[in-house]
Short mmCIF file of C-alpha atoms in Angstrom, two decimals:
data_model
loop_
_atom_site.label_atom_id
_atom_site.label_comp_id
_atom_site.label_asym_id
_atom_site.label_seq_id
_atom_site.Cartn_x
_atom_site.Cartn_y
_atom_site.Cartn_z
CA MET A 123 -132.98 66.81 -17.94
CA PRO A 124 -131.30 67.91 -21.21
CA LYS A 125 -133.59 69.61 -23.69
CA THR A 126 -135.29 67.31 -26.17
CA LYS A 127 -133.84 67.50 -29.68
CA ILE A 128 -136.37 67.62 -32.49
CA ILE A 129 -135.24 66.55 -35.95
CA ALA A 130 -137.27 66.66 -39.16
CA ILE A 131 -136.25 64.04 -41.71
CA ALA A 132 -137.13 65.47 -45.10
CA ASN A 133 -136.65 65.36 -48.82
CA GLN A 134 -139.35 66.46 -51.24
CA LYS A 135 -138.44 63.61 -53.58
CA GLY A 136 -139.97 60.22 -52.80
CA GLY A 137 -138.08 56.94 -52.73
CA VAL A 138 -134.84 58.29 -51.29
CA GLY A 139 -134.86 56.24 -48.07
CA LYS A 140 -136.36 58.93 -45.87
CA THR A 141 -138.58 56.65 -43.80
CA THR A 142 -135.96 53.90 -43.66
CA THR A 143 -133.56 56.49 -42.28
CA ALA A 144 -136.06 57.69 -39.69
CA ILE A 145 -136.90 54.19 -38.44
CA ASN A 146 -133.38 52.86 -38.26
CA ILE A 147 -131.69 55.87 -36.67
CA ALA A 148 -134.49 55.98 -34.08
CA THR A 149 -134.13 52.27 -33.35
CA THR A 150 -130.35 52.48 -32.99
CA LEU A 151 -130.63 55.43 -30.61
CA VAL A 152 -133.06 53.41 -28.48
CA ALA A 153 -130.58 50.52 -28.46
CA LEU A 154 -128.03 53.02 -27.14
CA GLY A 155 -130.30 53.92 -24.24
CA ARG A 156 -132.17 56.95 -25.54
CA LYS A 157 -135.93 57.46 -25.38
CA VAL A 158 -137.24 58.35 -28.83
CA LEU A 159 -140.53 59.44 -30.39
CA LEU A 160 -141.09 59.08 -34.12
CA ILE A 161 -143.89 61.26 -35.49
CA ASP A 162 -145.27 60.12 -38.84
CA ILE A 163 -146.87 62.99 -40.81
CA ASP A 164 -146.71 61.31 -44.21
CA GLY A 165 -150.17 60.32 -45.43
CA GLN A 166 -148.69 57.13 -46.88
CA GLY A 167 -147.94 56.05 -43.31
CA ASN A 168 -144.80 54.12 -44.20
CA ALA A 169 -143.09 54.79 -40.88
CA SER A 170 -146.15 53.42 -39.12
CA THR A 171 -146.40 50.20 -41.14
CA GLY A 172 -142.61 49.85 -41.07
CA LEU A 173 -142.86 49.58 -37.29
CA GLY A 174 -145.76 47.15 -37.39
CA VAL A 175 -148.50 49.69 -36.59
CA ASN A 176 -151.64 49.55 -38.72
CA SER A 177 -153.06 53.07 -38.77
CA SER A 178 -156.54 51.81 -39.64
CA ASP A 179 -156.61 50.01 -36.29
CA ARG A 180 -155.91 53.20 -34.38
CA LYS A 181 -158.65 55.52 -33.15
CA PHE A 182 -156.51 58.63 -33.61
CA SER A 183 -153.54 59.63 -35.75
CA THR A 184 -151.37 62.66 -36.36
CA TYR A 185 -154.18 63.93 -38.58
CA ASP A 186 -156.33 64.34 -35.45
CA VAL A 187 -153.51 66.27 -33.77
CA LEU A 188 -153.15 68.71 -36.64
CA ALA A 189 -156.77 69.06 -37.75
CA ASP A 190 -158.83 68.42 -34.61
CA GLY A 191 -156.62 69.53 -31.74
CA LYS A 192 -156.06 66.09 -30.20
CA GLN A 193 -153.08 65.82 -27.85
CA LEU A 194 -150.09 63.77 -28.95
CA ASP A 195 -150.48 61.77 -25.73
CA GLU A 196 -153.79 60.51 -27.13
CA VAL A 197 -152.13 59.34 -30.32
CA ILE A 198 -148.73 57.95 -29.28
CA VAL A 199 -148.24 54.18 -29.10
CA ASP A 200 -145.27 52.26 -27.75
CA ILE A 201 -143.53 49.91 -30.18
CA GLU A 202 -143.75 46.47 -28.60
CA ASN A 203 -140.52 44.99 -29.92
CA VAL A 204 -138.44 48.16 -29.50
CA ASP A 205 -138.52 49.15 -25.84
CA GLY A 206 -138.03 52.91 -25.57
CA LEU A 207 -139.37 53.75 -29.03
CA SER A 208 -142.78 55.42 -29.39
CA LEU A 209 -144.72 56.34 -32.50
CA ALA A 210 -147.37 58.89 -33.40
CA PRO A 211 -148.89 57.08 -36.41
CA ALA A 212 -150.16 58.69 -39.59
CA SER A 213 -153.33 58.15 -41.60
CA SER A 214 -154.37 58.82 -45.17
CA ASP A 215 -156.55 61.71 -43.91
CA LEU A 216 -153.37 63.81 -43.76
CA SER A 217 -153.67 64.35 -47.51
CA SER A 218 -156.50 66.82 -46.89
CA VAL A 219 -154.90 68.84 -44.08
CA ASP A 220 -153.73 71.66 -46.37
CA VAL A 221 -157.30 72.35 -47.45
CA GLU A 222 -158.88 71.90 -44.02
CA LEU A 223 -156.53 74.35 -42.31
CA VAL A 224 -156.46 76.98 -45.05
CA ASP A 225 -158.33 79.54 -42.90
CA ASP A 226 -156.47 78.76 -39.66
CA ARG A 227 -153.92 81.47 -38.86
CA GLN A 228 -151.99 79.06 -36.65
CA ARG A 229 -151.87 76.31 -39.29
CA VAL A 230 -148.08 76.26 -39.64
CA LEU A 231 -147.58 75.95 -35.87
CA LYS A 232 -149.94 73.05 -35.11
CA LEU A 233 -147.22 70.43 -34.77
CA LYS A 234 -144.89 72.71 -32.81
CA GLN A 235 -147.62 73.44 -30.28
CA ALA A 236 -148.43 69.74 -29.92
CA ILE A 237 -144.81 68.69 -29.42
CA GLU A 238 -144.19 71.37 -26.79
CA LYS A 239 -146.64 69.57 -24.48
CA ILE A 240 -144.82 66.21 -24.55
CA GLU A 241 -141.23 66.86 -25.57
CA ASN A 242 -139.72 66.60 -22.09
CA LYS A 243 -140.65 62.88 -22.09
CA PHE A 244 -138.16 62.06 -24.85
CA ASP A 245 -134.48 62.55 -25.64
CA TYR A 246 -135.19 62.78 -29.37
CA VAL A 247 -138.25 63.46 -31.48
CA PHE A 248 -137.96 62.56 -35.17
CA ILE A 249 -140.55 63.80 -37.65
CA ASP A 250 -140.93 61.72 -40.81
CA CYS A 251 -142.08 64.24 -43.42
CA PRO A 252 -144.06 63.61 -46.61
CA PRO A 253 -142.19 63.70 -49.95
CA SER A 254 -143.27 67.25 -50.75
CA LEU A 255 -142.74 70.79 -49.50
CA ASN A 256 -146.31 71.30 -48.31
CA LEU A 257 -148.02 72.49 -45.12
CA LEU A 258 -147.09 69.30 -43.28
CA THR A 259 -143.39 69.72 -44.02
CA VAL A 260 -143.50 73.40 -43.06
CA ASN A 261 -145.14 72.35 -39.76
CA ALA A 262 -142.24 69.96 -39.17
CA PHE A 263 -139.65 72.65 -39.95
CA ALA A 264 -141.40 75.12 -37.65
CA ALA A 265 -141.25 72.58 -34.81
CA ALA A 266 -137.75 71.20 -35.36
CA ASN A 267 -134.31 72.20 -34.17
CA SER A 268 -132.76 70.78 -37.31
CA VAL A 269 -133.37 68.93 -40.58
CA LEU A 270 -131.70 65.66 -41.59
CA VAL A 271 -131.75 65.08 -45.35
CA PRO A 272 -131.47 61.61 -46.92
CA LEU A 273 -130.12 62.14 -50.43
CA GLN A 274 -130.19 59.45 -53.09
CA CYS A 275 -127.07 59.19 -55.23
CA GLU A 276 -128.65 60.14 -58.55
CA PHE A 277 -128.14 62.72 -61.28
CA PHE A 278 -130.58 65.40 -60.08
CA ALA A 279 -129.75 65.04 -56.38
CA LEU A 280 -128.32 68.52 -55.89
CA GLU A 281 -131.07 70.20 -57.90
CA GLY A 282 -133.74 68.82 -55.57
CA LEU A 283 -131.65 69.66 -52.55
CA SER A 284 -131.46 73.33 -53.56
CA GLN A 285 -135.27 73.53 -53.45
CA LEU A 286 -135.28 72.02 -49.97
CA MET A 287 -132.61 74.46 -48.82
CA GLY A 288 -134.74 77.30 -50.12
CA THR A 289 -137.72 76.17 -48.07
CA ILE A 290 -135.55 75.82 -44.96
CA LYS A 291 -134.29 79.38 -45.51
CA GLU A 292 -137.85 80.69 -45.82
CA VAL A 293 -138.96 78.91 -42.65
CA ARG A 294 -135.91 80.24 -40.83
CA GLU A 295 -136.74 83.80 -41.86
CA ALA A 296 -140.46 83.61 -41.11
CA LEU A 297 -141.05 81.02 -38.38
CA ASN A 298 -138.03 79.35 -36.84
CA PRO A 299 -134.81 81.41 -36.86
CA THR A 300 -132.75 78.70 -35.12
CA LEU A 301 -133.54 75.92 -37.63
CA GLN A 302 -130.35 74.24 -38.83
CA ILE A 303 -129.42 71.56 -41.34
CA GLN A 304 -128.29 68.66 -39.16
CA GLY A 305 -126.68 66.82 -42.03
CA VAL A 306 -127.07 65.03 -45.34
CA VAL A 307 -126.97 61.23 -45.56
CA LEU A 308 -126.17 59.66 -48.93
CA THR A 309 -128.52 56.73 -49.56
CA MET A 310 -128.89 53.91 -52.10
CA TYR A 311 -125.15 54.04 -52.63
CA ASP A 312 -123.76 51.65 -55.24
CA LYS A 313 -120.00 51.86 -55.49
CA ARG A 314 -120.06 49.81 -58.73
CA ASN A 315 -121.88 52.67 -60.44
CA ASN A 316 -119.70 55.52 -61.72
CA LEU A 317 -122.59 57.96 -61.38
CA THR A 318 -122.79 57.22 -57.66
CA THR A 319 -119.20 58.25 -57.05
CA GLN A 320 -119.61 61.32 -59.27
CA VAL A 321 -122.68 62.41 -57.30
CA GLU A 322 -120.92 61.77 -54.01
CA ASP A 323 -117.92 63.86 -55.08
CA ASP A 324 -120.22 66.65 -56.25
CA VAL A 325 -122.30 66.66 -53.06
CA ARG A 326 -119.25 66.59 -50.78
CA GLU A 327 -117.57 69.37 -52.76
CA ASN A 328 -120.66 71.58 -52.51
CA LEU A 329 -121.78 70.78 -48.94
CA GLY A 330 -118.56 69.84 -47.19
CA GLU A 331 -118.97 68.78 -43.57
CA LEU A 332 -122.75 68.74 -43.79
CA VAL A 333 -122.44 65.36 -45.54
CA TYR A 334 -122.15 62.34 -43.26
CA ASP A 335 -119.02 60.22 -43.63
CA THR A 336 -121.14 57.06 -43.58
CA VAL A 337 -123.11 56.17 -46.72
CA ILE A 338 -126.11 53.83 -46.92
CA PRO A 339 -125.65 51.10 -49.55
CA ARG A 340 -128.34 49.60 -51.72
CA ASN A 341 -129.34 46.57 -49.69
CA VAL A 342 -132.09 43.97 -50.15
CA ARG A 343 -132.48 43.37 -46.42
CA LEU A 344 -133.16 47.07 -45.82
CA SER A 345 -136.00 47.01 -48.33
CA GLU A 346 -137.42 43.75 -46.97
CA ALA A 347 -137.59 44.79 -43.32
CA PRO A 348 -140.64 47.12 -43.51
CA SER A 349 -142.82 44.37 -44.98
CA PHE A 350 -142.26 42.48 -41.73
CA GLY A 351 -143.03 45.57 -39.63
CA LEU A 352 -139.48 45.61 -38.30
CA PRO A 353 -136.52 47.99 -38.32
CA ALA A 354 -133.51 46.56 -40.16
CA LEU A 355 -131.67 46.50 -36.84
CA LEU A 356 -134.06 43.77 -35.67
CA TYR A 357 -134.79 42.12 -39.01
CA ASP A 358 -131.14 41.50 -39.88
CA PRO A 359 -128.70 43.38 -37.62
CA LYS A 360 -125.65 42.11 -39.51
CA SER A 361 -126.78 43.17 -42.98
CA LEU A 362 -124.76 45.87 -44.73
CA GLY A 363 -127.67 48.29 -44.57
CA SER A 364 -128.30 47.73 -40.89
CA VAL A 365 -124.64 48.15 -39.99
CA ALA A 366 -124.49 51.34 -42.05
CA TYR A 367 -127.46 52.84 -40.20
CA GLN A 368 -125.91 51.94 -36.87
CA ARG A 369 -122.83 53.91 -37.94
CA VAL A 370 -124.99 56.80 -39.12
CA ALA A 371 -126.74 56.88 -35.73
CA ILE A 372 -123.42 57.01 -33.91
CA GLU A 373 -122.24 59.79 -36.22
CA PHE A 374 -125.55 61.55 -35.58
CA MET A 375 -124.98 61.41 -31.81
CA LYS A 376 -121.48 62.80 -32.18
CA ARG A 377 -122.83 65.70 -34.22
CA GLU A 378 -125.41 66.28 -31.48
CA ASN A 379 -122.65 66.12 -28.84
CA ASP A 380 -124.48 63.24 -27.17
CA LYS A 381 -122.12 60.91 -25.35
CA ILE A 382 -122.53 57.25 -26.23
#
């Protein structure tokens, strides 16, 4: 069996479409026959609710994996309406993990150690990171093969990205020398806005082939889908946002040399 590929989806700025990207790429890969695990380590739990999982109804969450040594197998749930997609849900308790693990010498490796025990069950593991460069995000980077960065088309996009790149470099030097940047996906793209095209030109000039060809447009159906606990691919598969994420997922597979 080919080695499982572990991808952290991260951006320290909130509201850039990080969770939407995680959910919809994962769902498209499942539709293409891959077995996928999505690990939610954001205390807001948006990936969990976006897939119809209420963390308060679950006995355990990723908090218990990181803080109490629970196995991921004890936390993972299968998503009923997406056969082949599994989720390790988050809980609000994750907000205190930094403090609780401050004296633990293995604190940055908790997630890596947990994933190693289950990774051969999945083709892909996606980690939906919190919108900050904290202990949880460092755990994700230590565990991952690569980082996928959703980047909103706004004025300070590159400034925020440079901070993220710096953290990736530090993790590479100290914890995970093989960590790569998988790619950058431009989100909330509005071609009617001159700033959008200026940001796109700037990002592509600076990052070249790291930037995906496909862009994710601003789309009402994309923002509606999570409130119904559904990926956009199921909520409205023909919407512009859903079609764009399907294209991103195919581009993702090509970058991973995974035959469709």
